[in-house]
CSV table of C-alpha atoms in Angstrom, one decimal:
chain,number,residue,atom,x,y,z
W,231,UNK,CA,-3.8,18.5,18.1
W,232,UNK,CA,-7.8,19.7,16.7
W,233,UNK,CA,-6.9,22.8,19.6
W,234,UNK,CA,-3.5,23.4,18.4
W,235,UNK,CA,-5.1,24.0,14.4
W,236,UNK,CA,-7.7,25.8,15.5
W,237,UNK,CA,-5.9,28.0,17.1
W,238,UNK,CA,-3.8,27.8,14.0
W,239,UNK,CA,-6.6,28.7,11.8
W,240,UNK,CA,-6.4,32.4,10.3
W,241,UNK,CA,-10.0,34.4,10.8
W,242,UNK,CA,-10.8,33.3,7.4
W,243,UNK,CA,-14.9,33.8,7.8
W,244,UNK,CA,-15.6,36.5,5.8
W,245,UNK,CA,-13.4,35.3,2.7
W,246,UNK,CA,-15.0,31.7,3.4
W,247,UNK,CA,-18.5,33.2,2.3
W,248,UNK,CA,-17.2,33.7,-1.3
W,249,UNK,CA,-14.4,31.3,-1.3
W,250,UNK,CA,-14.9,28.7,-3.7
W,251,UNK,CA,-11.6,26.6,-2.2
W,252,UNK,CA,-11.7,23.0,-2.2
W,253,UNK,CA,-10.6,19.5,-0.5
W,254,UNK,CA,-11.3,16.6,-2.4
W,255,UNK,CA,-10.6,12.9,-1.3
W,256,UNK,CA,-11.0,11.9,-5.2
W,257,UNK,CA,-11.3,8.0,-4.2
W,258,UNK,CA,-11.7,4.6,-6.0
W,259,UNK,CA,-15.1,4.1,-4.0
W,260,UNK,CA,-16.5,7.8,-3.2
W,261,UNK,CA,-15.4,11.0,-3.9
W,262,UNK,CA,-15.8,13.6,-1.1
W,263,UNK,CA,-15.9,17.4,-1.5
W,264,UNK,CA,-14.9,19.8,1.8
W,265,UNK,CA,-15.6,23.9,1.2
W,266,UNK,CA,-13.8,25.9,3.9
W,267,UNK,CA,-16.5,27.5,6.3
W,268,UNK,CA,-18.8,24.9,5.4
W,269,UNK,CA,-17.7,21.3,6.0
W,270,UNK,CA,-17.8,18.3,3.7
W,271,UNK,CA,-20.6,19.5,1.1
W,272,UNK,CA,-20.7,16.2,-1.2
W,273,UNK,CA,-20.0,12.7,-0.5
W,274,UNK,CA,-21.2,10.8,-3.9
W,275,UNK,CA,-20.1,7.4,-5.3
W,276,UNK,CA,-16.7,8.3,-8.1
W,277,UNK,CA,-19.1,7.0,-10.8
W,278,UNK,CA,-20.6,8.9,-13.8
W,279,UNK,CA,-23.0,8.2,-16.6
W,280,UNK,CA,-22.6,9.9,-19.9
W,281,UNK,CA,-23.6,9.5,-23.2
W,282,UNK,CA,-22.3,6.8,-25.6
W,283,UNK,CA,-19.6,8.1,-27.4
W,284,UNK,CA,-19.3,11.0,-26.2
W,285,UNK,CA,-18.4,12.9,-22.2
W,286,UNK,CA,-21.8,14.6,-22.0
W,287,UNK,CA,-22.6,13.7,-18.0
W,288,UNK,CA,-26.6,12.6,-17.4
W,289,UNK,CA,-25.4,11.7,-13.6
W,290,UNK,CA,-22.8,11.2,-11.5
W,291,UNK,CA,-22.8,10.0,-8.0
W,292,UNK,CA,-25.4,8.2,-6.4
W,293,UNK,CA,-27.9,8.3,-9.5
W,294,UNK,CA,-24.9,6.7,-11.6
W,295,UNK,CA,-24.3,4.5,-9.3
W,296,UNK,CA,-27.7,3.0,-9.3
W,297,UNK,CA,-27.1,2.7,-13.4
W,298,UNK,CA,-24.2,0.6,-13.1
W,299,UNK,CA,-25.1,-2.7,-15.1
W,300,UNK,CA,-28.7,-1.7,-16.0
W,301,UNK,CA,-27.8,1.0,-18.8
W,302,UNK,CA,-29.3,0.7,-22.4
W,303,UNK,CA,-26.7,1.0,-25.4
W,304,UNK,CA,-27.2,4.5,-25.8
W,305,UNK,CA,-25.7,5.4,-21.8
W,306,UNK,CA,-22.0,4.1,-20.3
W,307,UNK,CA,-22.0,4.3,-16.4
W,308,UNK,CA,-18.9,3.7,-15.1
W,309,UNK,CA,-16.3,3.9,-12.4
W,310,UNK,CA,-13.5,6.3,-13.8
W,311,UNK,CA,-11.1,5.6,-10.8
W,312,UNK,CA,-9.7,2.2,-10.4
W,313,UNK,CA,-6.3,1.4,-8.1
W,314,UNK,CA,-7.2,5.2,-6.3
W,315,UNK,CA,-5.8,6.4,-9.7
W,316,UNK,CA,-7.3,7.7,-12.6
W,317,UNK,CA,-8.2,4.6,-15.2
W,318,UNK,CA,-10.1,6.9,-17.7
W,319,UNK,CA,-8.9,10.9,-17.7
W,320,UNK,CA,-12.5,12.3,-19.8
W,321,UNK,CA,-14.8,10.7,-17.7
W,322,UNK,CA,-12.7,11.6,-14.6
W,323,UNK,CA,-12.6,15.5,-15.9
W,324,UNK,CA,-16.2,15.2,-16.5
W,325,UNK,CA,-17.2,13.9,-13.1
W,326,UNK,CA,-15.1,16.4,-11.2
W,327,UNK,CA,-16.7,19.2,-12.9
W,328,UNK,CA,-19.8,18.0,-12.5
W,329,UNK,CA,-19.1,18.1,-9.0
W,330,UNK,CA,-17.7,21.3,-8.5
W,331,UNK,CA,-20.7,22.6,-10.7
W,332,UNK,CA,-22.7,21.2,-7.5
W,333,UNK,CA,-20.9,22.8,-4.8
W,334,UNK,CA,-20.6,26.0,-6.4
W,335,UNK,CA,-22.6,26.9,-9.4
W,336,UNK,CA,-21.7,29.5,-11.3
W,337,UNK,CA,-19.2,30.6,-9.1
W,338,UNK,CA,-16.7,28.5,-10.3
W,339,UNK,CA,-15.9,30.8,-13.6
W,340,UNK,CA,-15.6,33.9,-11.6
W,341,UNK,CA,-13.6,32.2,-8.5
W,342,UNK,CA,-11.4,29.6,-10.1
W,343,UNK,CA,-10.9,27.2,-6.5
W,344,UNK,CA,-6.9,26.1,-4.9
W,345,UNK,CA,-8.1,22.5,-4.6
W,346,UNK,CA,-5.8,20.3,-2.2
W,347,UNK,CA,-7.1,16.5,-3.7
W,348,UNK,CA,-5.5,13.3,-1.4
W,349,UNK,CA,-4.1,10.9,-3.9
W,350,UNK,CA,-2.7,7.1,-2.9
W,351,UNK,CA,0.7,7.4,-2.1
W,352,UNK,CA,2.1,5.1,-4.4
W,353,UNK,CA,0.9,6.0,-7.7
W,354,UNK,CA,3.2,7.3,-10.3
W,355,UNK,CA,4.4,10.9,-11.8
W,356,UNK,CA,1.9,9.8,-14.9
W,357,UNK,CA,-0.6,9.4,-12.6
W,358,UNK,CA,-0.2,11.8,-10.4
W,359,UNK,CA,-0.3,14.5,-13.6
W,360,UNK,CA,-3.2,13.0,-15.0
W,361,UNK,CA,-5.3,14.1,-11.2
W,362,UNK,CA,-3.8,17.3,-11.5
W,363,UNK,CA,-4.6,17.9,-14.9
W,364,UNK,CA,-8.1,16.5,-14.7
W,365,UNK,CA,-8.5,19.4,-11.8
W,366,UNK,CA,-7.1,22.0,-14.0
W,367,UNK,CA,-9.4,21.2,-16.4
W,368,UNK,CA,-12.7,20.7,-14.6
W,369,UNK,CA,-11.7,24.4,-13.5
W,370,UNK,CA,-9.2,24.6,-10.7
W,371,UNK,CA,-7.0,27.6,-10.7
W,372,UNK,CA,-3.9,26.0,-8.2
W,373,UNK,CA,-3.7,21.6,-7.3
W,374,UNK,CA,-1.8,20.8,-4.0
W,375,UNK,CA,-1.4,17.1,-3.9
W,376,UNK,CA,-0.8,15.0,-0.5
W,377,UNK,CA,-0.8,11.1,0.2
W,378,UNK,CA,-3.9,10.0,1.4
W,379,UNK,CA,-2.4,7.9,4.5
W,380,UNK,CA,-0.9,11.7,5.4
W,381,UNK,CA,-4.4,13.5,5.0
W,382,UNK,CA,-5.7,10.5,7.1
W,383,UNK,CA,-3.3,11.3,10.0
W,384,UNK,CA,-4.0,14.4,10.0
W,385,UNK,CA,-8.2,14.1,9.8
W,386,UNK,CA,-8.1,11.5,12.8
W,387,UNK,CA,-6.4,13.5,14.6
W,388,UNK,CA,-2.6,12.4,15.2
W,389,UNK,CA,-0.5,14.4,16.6
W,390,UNK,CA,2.1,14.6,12.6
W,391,UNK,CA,3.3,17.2,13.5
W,392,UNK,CA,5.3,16.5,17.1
W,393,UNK,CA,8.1,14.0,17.2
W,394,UNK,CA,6.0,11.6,18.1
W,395,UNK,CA,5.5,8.3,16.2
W,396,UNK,CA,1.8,7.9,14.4
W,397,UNK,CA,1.2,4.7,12.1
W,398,UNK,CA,-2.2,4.9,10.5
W,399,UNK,CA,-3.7,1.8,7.8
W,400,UNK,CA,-5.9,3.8,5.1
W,401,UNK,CA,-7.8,0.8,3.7
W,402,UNK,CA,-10.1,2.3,1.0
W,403,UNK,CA,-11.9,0.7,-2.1
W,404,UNK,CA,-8.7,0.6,-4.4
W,405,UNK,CA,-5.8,1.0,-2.0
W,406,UNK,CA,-4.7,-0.2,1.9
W,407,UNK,CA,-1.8,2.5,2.4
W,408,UNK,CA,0.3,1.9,6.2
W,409,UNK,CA,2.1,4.8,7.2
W,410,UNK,CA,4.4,5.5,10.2
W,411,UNK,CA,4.7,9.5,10.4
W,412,UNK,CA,6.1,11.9,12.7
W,413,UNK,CA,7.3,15.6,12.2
W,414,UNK,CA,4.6,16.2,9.3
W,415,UNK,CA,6.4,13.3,7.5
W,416,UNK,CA,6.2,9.7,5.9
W,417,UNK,CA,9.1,7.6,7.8
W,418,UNK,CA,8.2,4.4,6.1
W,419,UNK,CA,5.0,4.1,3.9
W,420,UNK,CA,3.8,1.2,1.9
W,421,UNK,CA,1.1,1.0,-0.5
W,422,UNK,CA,-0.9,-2.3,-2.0
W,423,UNK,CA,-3.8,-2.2,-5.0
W,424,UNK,CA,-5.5,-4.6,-2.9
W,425,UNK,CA,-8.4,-3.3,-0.8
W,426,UNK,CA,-12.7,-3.1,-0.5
W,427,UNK,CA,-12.8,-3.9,-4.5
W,428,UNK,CA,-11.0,-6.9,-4.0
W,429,UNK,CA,-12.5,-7.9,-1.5
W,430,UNK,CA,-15.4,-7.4,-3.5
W,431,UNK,CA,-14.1,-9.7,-6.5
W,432,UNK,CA,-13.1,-12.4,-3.6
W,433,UNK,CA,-16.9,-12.6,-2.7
W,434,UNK,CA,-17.9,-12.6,-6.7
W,435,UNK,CA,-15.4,-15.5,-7.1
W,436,UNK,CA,-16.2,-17.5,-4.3
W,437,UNK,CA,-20.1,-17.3,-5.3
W,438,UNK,CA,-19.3,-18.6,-8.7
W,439,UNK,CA,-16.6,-21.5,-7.9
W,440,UNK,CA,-18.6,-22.8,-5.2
W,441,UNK,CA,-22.6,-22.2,-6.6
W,442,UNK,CA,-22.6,-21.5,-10.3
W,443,UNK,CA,-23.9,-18.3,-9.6
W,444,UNK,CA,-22.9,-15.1,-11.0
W,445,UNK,CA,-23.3,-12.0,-8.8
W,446,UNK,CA,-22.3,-8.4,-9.9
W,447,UNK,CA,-19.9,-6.3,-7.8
W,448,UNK,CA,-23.1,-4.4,-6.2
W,449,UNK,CA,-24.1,-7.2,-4.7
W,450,UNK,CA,-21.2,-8.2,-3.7
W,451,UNK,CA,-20.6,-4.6,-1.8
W,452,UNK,CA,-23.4,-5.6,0.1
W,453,UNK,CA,-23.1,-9.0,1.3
W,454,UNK,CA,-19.6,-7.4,2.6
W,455,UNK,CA,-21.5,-4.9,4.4
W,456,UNK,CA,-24.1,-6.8,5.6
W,457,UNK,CA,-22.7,-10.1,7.0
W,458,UNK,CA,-19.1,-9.8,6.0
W,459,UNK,CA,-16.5,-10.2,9.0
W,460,UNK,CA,-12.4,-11.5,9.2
W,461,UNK,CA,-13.4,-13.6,12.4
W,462,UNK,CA,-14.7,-16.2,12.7
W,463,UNK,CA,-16.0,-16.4,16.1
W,464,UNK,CA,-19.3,-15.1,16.5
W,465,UNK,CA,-23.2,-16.0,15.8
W,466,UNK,CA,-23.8,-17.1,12.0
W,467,UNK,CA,-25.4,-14.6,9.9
W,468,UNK,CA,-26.9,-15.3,6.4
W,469,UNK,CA,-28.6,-13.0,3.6
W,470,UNK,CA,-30.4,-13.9,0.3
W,471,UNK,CA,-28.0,-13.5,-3.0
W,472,UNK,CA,-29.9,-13.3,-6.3
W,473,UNK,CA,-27.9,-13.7,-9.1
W,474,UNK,CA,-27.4,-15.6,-12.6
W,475,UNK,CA,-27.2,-19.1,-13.0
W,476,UNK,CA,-23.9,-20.3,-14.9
W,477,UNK,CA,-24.8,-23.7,-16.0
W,478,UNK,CA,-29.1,-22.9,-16.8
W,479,UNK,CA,-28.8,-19.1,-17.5
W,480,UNK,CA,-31.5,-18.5,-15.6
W,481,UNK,CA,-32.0,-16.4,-12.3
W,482,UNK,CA,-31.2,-18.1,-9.0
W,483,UNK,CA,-31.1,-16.9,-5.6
W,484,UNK,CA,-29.1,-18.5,-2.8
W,485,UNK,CA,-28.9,-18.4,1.1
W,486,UNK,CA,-25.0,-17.0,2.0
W,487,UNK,CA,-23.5,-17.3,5.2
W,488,UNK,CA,-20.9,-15.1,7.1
W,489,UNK,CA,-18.7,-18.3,7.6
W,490,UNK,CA,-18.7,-18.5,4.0
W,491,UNK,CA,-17.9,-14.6,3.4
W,492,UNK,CA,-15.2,-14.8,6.3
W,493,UNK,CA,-13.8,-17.9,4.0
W,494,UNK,CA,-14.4,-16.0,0.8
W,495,UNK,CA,-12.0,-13.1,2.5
W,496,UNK,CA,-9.2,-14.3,3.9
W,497,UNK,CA,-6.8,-14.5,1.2
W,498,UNK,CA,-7.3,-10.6,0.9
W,499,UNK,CA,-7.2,-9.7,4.1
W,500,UNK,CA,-3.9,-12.1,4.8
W,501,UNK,CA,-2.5,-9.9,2.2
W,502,UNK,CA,-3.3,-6.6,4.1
W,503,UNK,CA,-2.1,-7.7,7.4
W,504,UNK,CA,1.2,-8.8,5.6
W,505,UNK,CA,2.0,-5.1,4.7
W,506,UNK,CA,1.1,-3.9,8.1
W,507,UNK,CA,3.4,-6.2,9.2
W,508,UNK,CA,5.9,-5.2,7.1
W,509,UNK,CA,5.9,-1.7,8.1
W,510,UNK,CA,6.4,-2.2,11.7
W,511,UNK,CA,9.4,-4.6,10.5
W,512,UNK,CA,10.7,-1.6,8.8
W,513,UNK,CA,9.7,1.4,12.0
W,514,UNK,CA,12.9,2.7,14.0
W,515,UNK,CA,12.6,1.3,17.2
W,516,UNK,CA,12.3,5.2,18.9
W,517,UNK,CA,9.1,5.2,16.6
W,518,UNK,CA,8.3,1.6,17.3
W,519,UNK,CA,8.3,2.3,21.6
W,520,UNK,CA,5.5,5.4,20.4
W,521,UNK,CA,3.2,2.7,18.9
W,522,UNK,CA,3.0,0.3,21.6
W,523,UNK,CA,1.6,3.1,23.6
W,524,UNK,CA,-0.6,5.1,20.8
W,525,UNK,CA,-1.0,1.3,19.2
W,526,UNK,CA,-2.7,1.5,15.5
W,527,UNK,CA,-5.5,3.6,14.0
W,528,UNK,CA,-7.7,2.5,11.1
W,529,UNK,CA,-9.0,5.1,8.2
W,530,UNK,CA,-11.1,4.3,4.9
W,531,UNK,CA,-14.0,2.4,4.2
W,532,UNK,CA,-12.6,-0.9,4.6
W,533,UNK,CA,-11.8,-0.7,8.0
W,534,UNK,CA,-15.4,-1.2,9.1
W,535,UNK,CA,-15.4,-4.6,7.8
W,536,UNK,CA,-16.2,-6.5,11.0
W,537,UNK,CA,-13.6,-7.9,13.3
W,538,UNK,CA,-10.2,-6.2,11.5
W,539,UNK,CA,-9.3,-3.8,14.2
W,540,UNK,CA,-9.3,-7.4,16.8
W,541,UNK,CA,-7.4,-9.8,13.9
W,542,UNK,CA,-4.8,-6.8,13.6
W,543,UNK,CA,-4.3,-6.2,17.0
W,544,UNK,CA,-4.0,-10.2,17.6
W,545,UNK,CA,-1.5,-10.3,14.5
W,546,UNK,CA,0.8,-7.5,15.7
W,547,UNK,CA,0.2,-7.5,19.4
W,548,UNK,CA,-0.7,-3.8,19.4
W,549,UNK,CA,-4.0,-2.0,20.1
W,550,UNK,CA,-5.9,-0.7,17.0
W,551,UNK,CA,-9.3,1.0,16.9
W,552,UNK,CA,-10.5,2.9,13.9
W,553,UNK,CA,-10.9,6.6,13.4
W,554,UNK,CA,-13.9,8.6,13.9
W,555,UNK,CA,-15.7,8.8,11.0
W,556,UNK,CA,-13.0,6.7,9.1
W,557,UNK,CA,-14.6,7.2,5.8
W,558,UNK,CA,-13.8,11.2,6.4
W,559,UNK,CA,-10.5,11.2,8.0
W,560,UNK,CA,-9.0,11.9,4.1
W,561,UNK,CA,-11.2,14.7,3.3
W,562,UNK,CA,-11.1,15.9,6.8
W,563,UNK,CA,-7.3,16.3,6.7
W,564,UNK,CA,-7.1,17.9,3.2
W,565,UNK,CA,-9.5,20.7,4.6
W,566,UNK,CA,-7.3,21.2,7.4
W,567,UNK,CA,-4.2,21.4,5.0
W,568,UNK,CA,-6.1,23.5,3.0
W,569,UNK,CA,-6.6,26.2,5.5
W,570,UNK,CA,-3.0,26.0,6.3
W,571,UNK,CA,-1.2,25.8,3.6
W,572,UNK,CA,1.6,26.8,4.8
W,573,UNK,CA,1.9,25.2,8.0
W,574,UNK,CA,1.4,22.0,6.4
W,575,UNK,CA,3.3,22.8,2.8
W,576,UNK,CA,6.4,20.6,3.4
W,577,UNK,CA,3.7,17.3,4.5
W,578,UNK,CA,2.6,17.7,0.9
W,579,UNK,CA,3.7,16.0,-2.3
W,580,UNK,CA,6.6,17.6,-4.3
């Protein structure tokens, strides 16, 4: 499919010096900016800092990101996207111009940029206005809007657009979205607000019922990365937690285990391997005989949480591996729709 849309692609090179077009993947976890002609220029946590009281920005991104939970009175840091939808519209408007002010300067006000911006699936025509105003207002001049599970189909590289069956699971920090496509459209797509953030919360919750101890959701993010895994077969792995003791009030560390993660998880996960199963219950058996040879592929963030590709391949009986790059395949996809619009204008949203 990459040869088919590159041969696909118009000769676009000169145009792409001055073109100030964008591809956003505006997600619950990181947002992720790619320029046509120049690849995926920003990849920053979707978190801004601004002034109390008001939407001046003092940093987004990483910088913000490190704020979170350590800001004086005077500074609210914050994540302005919860669900993969918008959960406060200013500081979302304020973040996404301060992002585009980062990509292109001052080119923005005399090239106003078509954005194409990958949005969860299920969210709601309230929700869906609210990203598409938020754009308008941080300076787009033109908002196409596609699902993110089919951006991720297209960015990993499935053949959408043959009649061929594709199912890919888009687990990302505040969505897991399975799609079965084919023919550059959805055949059956289901969407959960269950995904890394609540896996997240699982970890904070277990920590407290079982210790007393009081972690934030940073911490959190990293045991997950570090010693988190859905299996639990394997060596034992353990990391120092620091946190707040509950009953004295006083700092405490602790000694976590990935047993004790795995456990911590599986309530979460159980829940995400429910709606994958529910979409193959729901695939037409044509589509059903193209997955047990092309099996499952896995996009988003979550999906590098140890040991899900084997537990879903066990719990469905097909093969799954994740993407390349699966924290790209959104942003990926949305360039490629963006450089052929209208190739790919009936795969986006109406």
């Amino acid at each position: 499919m990459r040869n088919l849309l590159i041969r696909m692609m118009p000769a676009r090179k000169f145009f792409n010096l001055f073109s100030c077009d964008m591809a956003i993947d505006l997600g619950t976890a990181n947002t992720v900016v790619y320029v046509p002609g120049k690849g995926i220029v920003l990849n920053e946590p979707s978190v801004v800092a601004v002034k109390a009281n008001t939407n001046h920005v003092l940093a987004a991104g990483k910088r913000a990101k490190e704020m979170l939970g350590k800001t004086p009175e005077s500074i609210v840091a914050s994540r302005p996207m919860r669900d993969g939808v918008i959960a406060n519209f200013e500081l979302t408007e304020s973040m996404l111009r301060y992002f585009i002010n980062e990509v292109h300067g001052n080119r923005r006000m005399i090239f106003k940029p078509r954005m194409v911006i990958g949005v969860p699936s299920g969210i709601t025509q309230v929700e869906r206005r609210a990203v598409e105003d938020a754009s308008r207002q941080a300076g787009a001049q033109e908002v196409h809007i596609v699902s993110e599970p089919m951006a991720a189909a297209i960015g990993a590289g499935l053949p959408v657009h043959e009649p061929v069956g594709s199912m890919i699971v888009d687990i990302g920090g505040g969505t897991t979205e399975v799609a079965v496509i084919t023919l550059k459209g959805i055949v059956f797509c289901k969407s959960i607000r269950i995904a890394g953030d609540e896996l997240d919360q699982a970890i904070v919750s277990y920590v407290k019922r079982k210790y007393n101890l009081l972690i934030g959701e940073r911490t959190a993010e990293i045991v997950k990365m570090t010693i988190g895994t859905v299996l639990s077969e394997g060596p034992v792995e353990s990391m120092e937690v620091r946190g707040r003791d509950l009953v004295y009030g006083v700092p405490k560390t602790i000694r976590l285990t990935s047993v004790e993660v795995n456990e911590s998880l599986l309530e979460t996960i159980s829940n995400i391997v429910d709606v994958v199963k529910v979409a193959l219950e729901n695939t037409p058996p044509e589509l059903s005989s193209d997955l047990v040879e092309h099996g499952i592929i896995l996009a988003g963030g979550g999906s590098l949480l140890r040991g899900l590709a084997g537990l879903l391949s066990q719990e469905t009986g097909l093969p799954v591996k994740p993407a390349e790059e699966p924290l790209l395949c959104v942003v990926k996809g949305a360039g490629i729709m963006l450089e052929n619009l209208d190739f790919f204008r009936e795969a986006l949203m109406k």
